[in-house]
Coordinates of C-alpha atoms in Angstrom, one line a residue:
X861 CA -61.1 -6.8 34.7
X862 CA -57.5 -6.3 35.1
X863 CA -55.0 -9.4 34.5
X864 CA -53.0 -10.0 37.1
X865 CA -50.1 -11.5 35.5
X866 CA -49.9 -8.1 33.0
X867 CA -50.1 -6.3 36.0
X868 CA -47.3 -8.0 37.3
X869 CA -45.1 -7.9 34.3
X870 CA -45.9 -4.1 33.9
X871 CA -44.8 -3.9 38.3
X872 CA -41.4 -5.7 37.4
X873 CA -40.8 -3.2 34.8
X874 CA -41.4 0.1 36.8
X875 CA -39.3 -1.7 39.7
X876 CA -36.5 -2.1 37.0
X877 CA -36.7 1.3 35.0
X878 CA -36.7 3.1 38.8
X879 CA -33.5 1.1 39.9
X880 CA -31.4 1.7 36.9
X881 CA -32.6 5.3 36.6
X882 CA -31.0 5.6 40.1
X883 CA -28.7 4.0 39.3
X884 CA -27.4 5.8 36.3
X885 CA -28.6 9.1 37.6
X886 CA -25.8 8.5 40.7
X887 CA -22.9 7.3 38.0
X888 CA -23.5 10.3 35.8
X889 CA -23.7 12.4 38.8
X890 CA -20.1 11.0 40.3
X891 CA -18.1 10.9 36.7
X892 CA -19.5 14.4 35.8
X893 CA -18.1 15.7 38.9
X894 CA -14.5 13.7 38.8
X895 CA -14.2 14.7 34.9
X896 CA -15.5 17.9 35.5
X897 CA -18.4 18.2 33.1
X898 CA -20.1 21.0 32.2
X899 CA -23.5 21.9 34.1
X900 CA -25.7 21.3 31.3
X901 CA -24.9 17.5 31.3
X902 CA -25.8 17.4 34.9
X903 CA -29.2 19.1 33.9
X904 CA -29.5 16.7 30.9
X905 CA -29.2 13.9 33.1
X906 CA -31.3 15.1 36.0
X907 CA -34.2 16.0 33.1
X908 CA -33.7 12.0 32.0
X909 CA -33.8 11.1 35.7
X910 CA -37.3 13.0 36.0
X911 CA -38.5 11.6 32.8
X912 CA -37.9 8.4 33.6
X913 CA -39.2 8.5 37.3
X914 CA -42.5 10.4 36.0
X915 CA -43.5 7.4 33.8
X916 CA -42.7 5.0 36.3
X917 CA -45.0 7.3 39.0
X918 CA -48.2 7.3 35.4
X919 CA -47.5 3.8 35.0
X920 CA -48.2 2.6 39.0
X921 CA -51.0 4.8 38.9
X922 CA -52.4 3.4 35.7
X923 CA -51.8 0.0 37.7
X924 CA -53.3 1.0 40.8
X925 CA -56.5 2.3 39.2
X926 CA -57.0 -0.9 37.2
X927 CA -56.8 -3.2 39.9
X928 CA -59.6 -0.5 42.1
X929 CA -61.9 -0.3 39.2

């Protein structure tokens, strides 16, 4: 049986690791293109971005299966 309260806890975490992805993804984006960066740091950070938004994506899964089993 899942427990709620982990479940919750592991919600809060995905909520915050999305938010300052975003977040950071967006700043990166904005000073690279004032500074004038090369690409690759764009793709660097976009690669971060994706990482970081694909274990957010496993771990709600993970979440949602628990709490349907």
């Amino acid at each position: 049986m899942a427990d709620p309260a982990q479940d919750a806890r592991q919600m809060r975490l995905v909520a915050i690791v999305i938010a300052v992805t975003m977040l950071g993804w967006l700043a990166i984006q904005a000073i690279g293109g004032n500074y004038d960066w090369a690409a690759e740091w764009a793709f660097l950070a976009d690669l971060a971005a994706i990482g970081a938004f694909v274990w957010s994506l496993i771990v709600t899964w993970r979440i949602w299966r628990r709490r349907n089993a």
